[in-house]
Amino acid sequence: MNKHTPTTTLLWSKTAHFSVQIYYEDTDFSGVVYHPNFLKYFERAREHVIGANILQQLWADQGLCFAVYKTDMICHEGVEFADIIDVRTQFCFESKYRTIWKQEIWRPNATKAAVTAHIEMVCMNNKRQLTAMPAELIALLNQTMPS
Amino acid sequence: MNKHTPTTTLLWSKTAHFSVQIYYEDTDFSGVVYHPNFLKYFERAREHVIGANILQQLWADQGLCFAVYKTDMICHEGVEFADIIDVRTQFCFESKYRTIWKQEIWRPNATKAAVTAHIEMVCMNNKRQLTAMPAELIALLNQTMPS
Amino acid sequence: MNKHTPTTTLLWSKTAHFSVQIYYEDTDFSGVVYHPNFLKYFERAREHVIGANILQQLWADQGLCFAVYKTDMICHEGVEFADIIDVRTQFCFESKYRTIWKQEIWRPNATKAAVTAHIEMVCMNNKRQLTAMPAELIALLNQTMPS
Amino acid sequence: MNKHTPTTTLLWSKTAHFSVQIYYEDTDFSGVVYHPNFLKYFERAREHVIGANILQQLWADQGLCFAVYKTDMICHEGVEFADIIDVRTQFCFESKYRTIWKQEIWRPNATKAAVTAHIEMVCMNNKRQLTAMPAELIALLNQTMPS
């Protein structure tokens, strides 16, 4: 899907699509989106794949959350005010502790991605210790995998 | 100090000064600071008046924090990239639950404030219930009051 | 609609509804939405009432934008991660230079607003000078007014 | 300096140090800094190395700015509210179009970096076209290089 993809035989999920409209708050005085905001859009898209309610329950009931360990991002093209972008997301399980995410931002009518990213997330408890993802969560997320 | 000042005989603290440099992240494509960011600068300045370590201990030890209840803000003038602004802050105790803050943003060499605000904060516990400020905190903050 | 409403006979638009989901980025360590973010949601909602494409054209073609002059906001209740809030928006023309906005944030299943605001916006050119709104824009926005 | 360093013989600048205090706005409900904010601190530090006034003049006088092309970041450890972090920055010229930055975030009294990053920036004109950095800018930045 993009240049950051590791050459492994990991099983990748289907591609999820998530729309984000670019508002004043997203831009800076150079006229395009301020680059750290792309990481926000990627996070929003991941929250939709996992489910915000599930993330909330994991935290409230088990003190678990996902922390970003690694983000590699390439910004190929500026994204502009009023654009409605398509955030494309695929993920895989690298282990029971870690998920890997391939995410891209596509501008309207684009023939290639404006931004591509490779992001690694780890499951942690509320003492910031690496923790295995609960089996039910893995089962739930596995439903988005191609059979 | 500004137009939002209530006509009371509350005892106001001395004016604290806090500098903020305006970065890319602070602006939007219209070329000036995106207005919600002014509330961020006011908050940073309040954290310096109270002390970030004290706020951290209040939360960790007693589950107490300050929540903004009311903010009235007037933006008289745009603030630009690379400006180093002076955030001027005065506060008073309205009760043992509530502090009132008069805050202003001054651009370099300005003859009047670019932004003026009146902000009310209440003390809350971690169940979001109104709670009296601890006596030691009130004593500490009273040290910034003119004798 | 809220406590900030001026007692005038201004003609108010119908109430527009706009949904915002609360993500990680919206909260702070106290566990609820960081208050300046409410001003962002209000701005997003206003951009949907006016139309982001119209705002973009105004800026590109005529060098015009809307600047927030005044924001009065009351935060009655905390808003939490994973909430999907309803931003309710009404506006009126105070003059050909200025619009007034009454905006509220409602949490799911709430019986009253969590946040209420009164916001005043002025039309400016790219030299930050007060400028009359173009007649076509006024006509367009008037279509949202009750007959 | 960190794991992202390319194995080249590029000439690196001295390490610049820049302090950032962590405020409410920087954290999310998990209790630590929201990860995209690290990219903001790195940008602030770069602006101090180059000089905000110089960036402003480049934009105003020549329509030039720096755009982030690539960011690789590893978050080794959470950063907490009230921390005063040390952002360490080195850069080199990869070409007259591109600079490479090695940046790290150190918590107080840490024995290793909490966050490490490799960032590539390109010089662009206001039509988003790749443009050579002006000779005077290169000369100015070269003053931070070890002789």
mmCIF file of C-alpha atoms in Angstrom, chain B:
data_model
loop_
_atom_site.group_PDB
_atom_site.id
_atom_site.type_symbol
_atom_site.label_atom_id
_atom_site.label_comp_id
_atom_site.label_asym_id
_atom_site.label_seq_id
_atom_site.Cartn_x
_atom_site.Cartn_y
_atom_site.Cartn_z
ATOM 1 C CA MET B 1 -7.543 46.377 33.605
ATOM 2 C CA ASN B 2 -10.071 45.515 30.891
ATOM 3 C CA LYS B 3 -13.695 45.896 29.842
ATOM 4 C CA HIS B 4 -14.782 42.615 31.438
ATOM 5 C CA THR B 5 -13.892 43.689 34.962
ATOM 6 C CA PRO B 6 -16.795 43.323 37.389
ATOM 7 C CA THR B 7 -17.490 46.376 39.528
ATOM 8 C CA THR B 8 -16.660 44.834 42.879
ATOM 9 C CA THR B 9 -14.173 45.433 45.636
ATOM 10 C CA LEU B 10 -12.413 42.103 45.124
ATOM 11 C CA LEU B 11 -8.738 42.107 45.994
ATOM 12 C CA TRP B 12 -6.693 41.588 42.842
ATOM 13 C CA SER B 13 -3.232 40.090 42.623
ATOM 14 C CA LYS B 14 -0.287 41.908 41.138
ATOM 15 C CA THR B 15 0.016 41.593 37.366
ATOM 16 C CA ALA B 16 2.091 38.595 36.284
ATOM 17 C CA HIS B 17 3.861 38.697 32.915
ATOM 18 C CA PHE B 18 4.412 35.640 30.718
ATOM 19 C CA SER B 19 5.949 35.549 27.234
ATOM 20 C CA VAL B 20 4.693 33.385 24.390
ATOM 21 C CA GLN B 21 6.351 33.142 20.991
ATOM 22 C CA ILE B 22 3.982 32.578 18.071
ATOM 23 C CA TYR B 23 4.923 29.528 15.997
ATOM 24 C CA TYR B 24 3.553 28.007 12.770
ATOM 25 C CA GLU B 25 1.232 25.833 14.874
ATOM 26 C CA ASP B 26 -0.472 28.939 16.280
ATOM 27 C CA THR B 27 -1.545 30.475 12.996
ATOM 28 C CA ASP B 28 -4.141 29.558 10.391
ATOM 29 C CA PHE B 29 -4.238 30.216 6.653
ATOM 30 C CA SER B 30 -5.628 33.738 7.162
ATOM 31 C CA GLY B 31 -2.115 34.556 8.432
ATOM 32 C CA VAL B 32 -2.803 35.350 12.100
ATOM 33 C CA VAL B 33 -3.268 33.375 15.314
ATOM 34 C CA TYR B 34 -6.275 31.029 15.299
ATOM 35 C CA HIS B 35 -8.483 32.491 18.045
ATOM 36 C CA PRO B 36 -8.976 29.414 20.317
ATOM 37 C CA ASN B 37 -5.211 29.426 20.827
ATOM 38 C CA PHE B 38 -5.520 32.612 22.878
ATOM 39 C CA LEU B 39 -7.317 30.537 25.519
ATOM 40 C CA LYS B 40 -4.299 28.208 25.523
ATOM 41 C CA TYR B 41 -1.889 31.066 26.201
ATOM 42 C CA PHE B 42 -4.118 32.312 29.012
ATOM 43 C CA GLU B 43 -4.119 28.830 30.519
ATOM 44 C CA ARG B 44 -0.340 28.517 30.281
ATOM 45 C CA ALA B 45 0.004 31.866 32.056
ATOM 46 C CA ARG B 46 -2.386 30.771 34.830
ATOM 47 C CA GLU B 47 -0.388 27.560 35.260
ATOM 48 C CA HIS B 48 2.718 29.672 35.811
ATOM 49 C CA VAL B 49 0.945 31.824 38.410
ATOM 50 C CA ILE B 50 -0.286 28.791 40.368
ATOM 51 C CA GLY B 51 2.712 26.572 39.598
ATOM 52 C CA ALA B 52 2.555 23.476 37.404
ATOM 53 C CA ASN B 53 4.061 21.318 40.147
ATOM 54 C CA ILE B 54 1.375 22.447 42.571
ATOM 55 C CA LEU B 55 -1.335 21.647 40.032
ATOM 56 C CA GLN B 56 0.226 18.240 39.478
ATOM 57 C CA GLN B 57 0.360 17.477 43.219
ATOM 58 C CA LEU B 58 -3.218 18.661 43.762
ATOM 59 C CA TRP B 59 -4.345 16.186 41.110
ATOM 60 C CA ALA B 60 -2.107 13.275 42.171
ATOM 61 C CA ASP B 61 -2.551 13.642 45.940
ATOM 62 C CA GLN B 62 -6.064 15.025 46.360
ATOM 63 C CA GLY B 63 -7.755 14.442 43.005
ATOM 64 C CA LEU B 64 -8.379 18.171 42.629
ATOM 65 C CA CYS B 65 -8.186 20.301 39.513
ATOM 66 C CA PHE B 66 -9.332 23.652 38.211
ATOM 67 C CA ALA B 67 -11.976 23.751 35.513
ATOM 68 C CA VAL B 68 -12.791 26.762 33.373
ATOM 69 C CA TYR B 69 -16.404 27.692 33.996
ATOM 70 C CA LYS B 70 -16.643 30.908 31.999
ATOM 71 C CA THR B 71 -14.489 32.688 29.433
ATOM 72 C CA ASP B 72 -15.327 36.059 27.912
ATOM 73 C CA MET B 73 -12.792 37.150 25.323
ATOM 74 C CA ILE B 74 -12.503 40.095 22.937
ATOM 75 C CA CYS B 75 -10.040 39.978 20.032
ATOM 76 C CA HIS B 76 -9.197 43.578 19.192
ATOM 77 C CA GLU B 77 -6.347 42.904 16.794
ATOM 78 C CA GLY B 78 -4.701 40.012 14.930
ATOM 79 C CA VAL B 79 -1.521 38.484 16.353
ATOM 80 C CA GLU B 80 1.123 37.401 13.854
ATOM 81 C CA PHE B 81 3.672 34.656 13.309
ATOM 82 C CA ALA B 82 6.997 35.342 15.101
ATOM 83 C CA ASP B 83 5.395 37.839 17.510
ATOM 84 C CA ILE B 84 6.577 37.466 21.087
ATOM 85 C CA ILE B 85 3.524 38.413 23.094
ATOM 86 C CA ASP B 86 3.240 39.441 26.723
ATOM 87 C CA VAL B 87 0.386 37.685 28.530
ATOM 88 C CA ARG B 88 -0.629 39.797 31.525
ATOM 89 C CA THR B 89 -2.543 38.113 34.311
ATOM 90 C CA GLN B 90 -4.320 39.230 37.461
ATOM 91 C CA PHE B 91 -6.650 37.121 39.581
ATOM 92 C CA CYS B 92 -8.815 37.327 42.675
ATOM 93 C CA PHE B 93 -10.723 34.940 44.905
ATOM 94 C CA GLU B 94 -14.448 35.263 44.360
ATOM 95 C CA SER B 95 -15.061 32.507 46.942
ATOM 96 C CA LYS B 96 -13.200 29.452 48.231
ATOM 97 C CA TYR B 97 -14.581 27.599 45.198
ATOM 98 C CA ARG B 98 -13.908 30.123 42.498
ATOM 99 C CA THR B 99 -11.161 32.376 41.161
ATOM 100 C CA ILE B 100 -11.614 35.157 38.607
ATOM 101 C CA TRP B 101 -8.877 36.016 36.149
ATOM 102 C CA LYS B 102 -8.331 39.172 34.083
ATOM 103 C CA GLN B 103 -5.933 38.375 31.297
ATOM 104 C CA GLU B 104 -4.606 40.305 28.340
ATOM 105 C CA ILE B 105 -2.344 39.748 25.354
ATOM 106 C CA TRP B 106 0.003 42.539 24.328
ATOM 107 C CA ARG B 107 1.941 42.515 21.063
ATOM 108 C CA PRO B 108 5.483 43.954 20.974
ATOM 109 C CA ASN B 109 5.514 47.768 21.307
ATOM 110 C CA ALA B 110 1.724 47.917 21.503
ATOM 111 C CA THR B 111 -0.109 50.788 23.157
ATOM 112 C CA LYS B 112 -3.182 48.678 23.923
ATOM 113 C CA ALA B 113 -4.002 45.008 24.418
ATOM 114 C CA ALA B 114 -4.638 42.850 21.327
ATOM 115 C CA VAL B 115 -6.859 40.445 23.267
ATOM 116 C CA THR B 116 -8.636 40.880 26.601
ATOM 117 C CA ALA B 117 -10.365 38.201 28.639
ATOM 118 C CA HIS B 118 -12.304 37.567 31.809
ATOM 119 C CA ILE B 119 -12.111 33.940 32.932
ATOM 120 C CA GLU B 120 -13.703 32.147 35.876
ATOM 121 C CA MET B 121 -12.301 28.904 37.249
ATOM 122 C CA VAL B 122 -13.777 26.546 39.798
ATOM 123 C CA CYS B 123 -12.072 23.903 41.906
ATOM 124 C CA MET B 124 -13.358 20.367 41.255
ATOM 125 C CA ASN B 125 -12.614 16.873 42.449
ATOM 126 C CA ASN B 126 -12.062 13.961 40.072
ATOM 127 C CA LYS B 127 -15.802 13.225 40.073
ATOM 128 C CA ARG B 128 -16.357 16.724 38.600
ATOM 129 C CA GLN B 129 -17.973 17.986 41.838
ATOM 130 C CA LEU B 130 -17.436 21.556 43.032
ATOM 131 C CA THR B 131 -14.915 21.450 45.891
ATOM 132 C CA ALA B 132 -13.376 24.107 48.119
ATOM 133 C CA MET B 133 -9.772 24.990 47.396
ATOM 134 C CA PRO B 134 -7.418 23.629 50.092
ATOM 135 C CA ALA B 135 -6.455 26.253 52.689
ATOM 136 C CA GLU B 136 -2.736 25.851 51.885
ATOM 137 C CA LEU B 137 -3.365 26.632 48.234
ATOM 138 C CA ILE B 138 -5.323 29.764 49.143
ATOM 139 C CA ALA B 139 -2.528 30.819 51.498
ATOM 140 C CA LEU B 140 0.048 30.236 48.795
ATOM 141 C CA LEU B 141 -1.833 32.215 46.163
ATOM 142 C CA ASN B 142 -2.497 35.009 48.656
ATOM 143 C CA GLN B 143 1.236 35.672 48.642
ATOM 144 C CA THR B 144 0.824 37.205 45.189
ATOM 145 C CA MET B 145 -1.696 39.714 46.531
ATOM 146 C CA PRO B 146 -0.596 43.271 47.315
ATOM 147 C CA SER B 147 -0.448 43.784 51.080
#
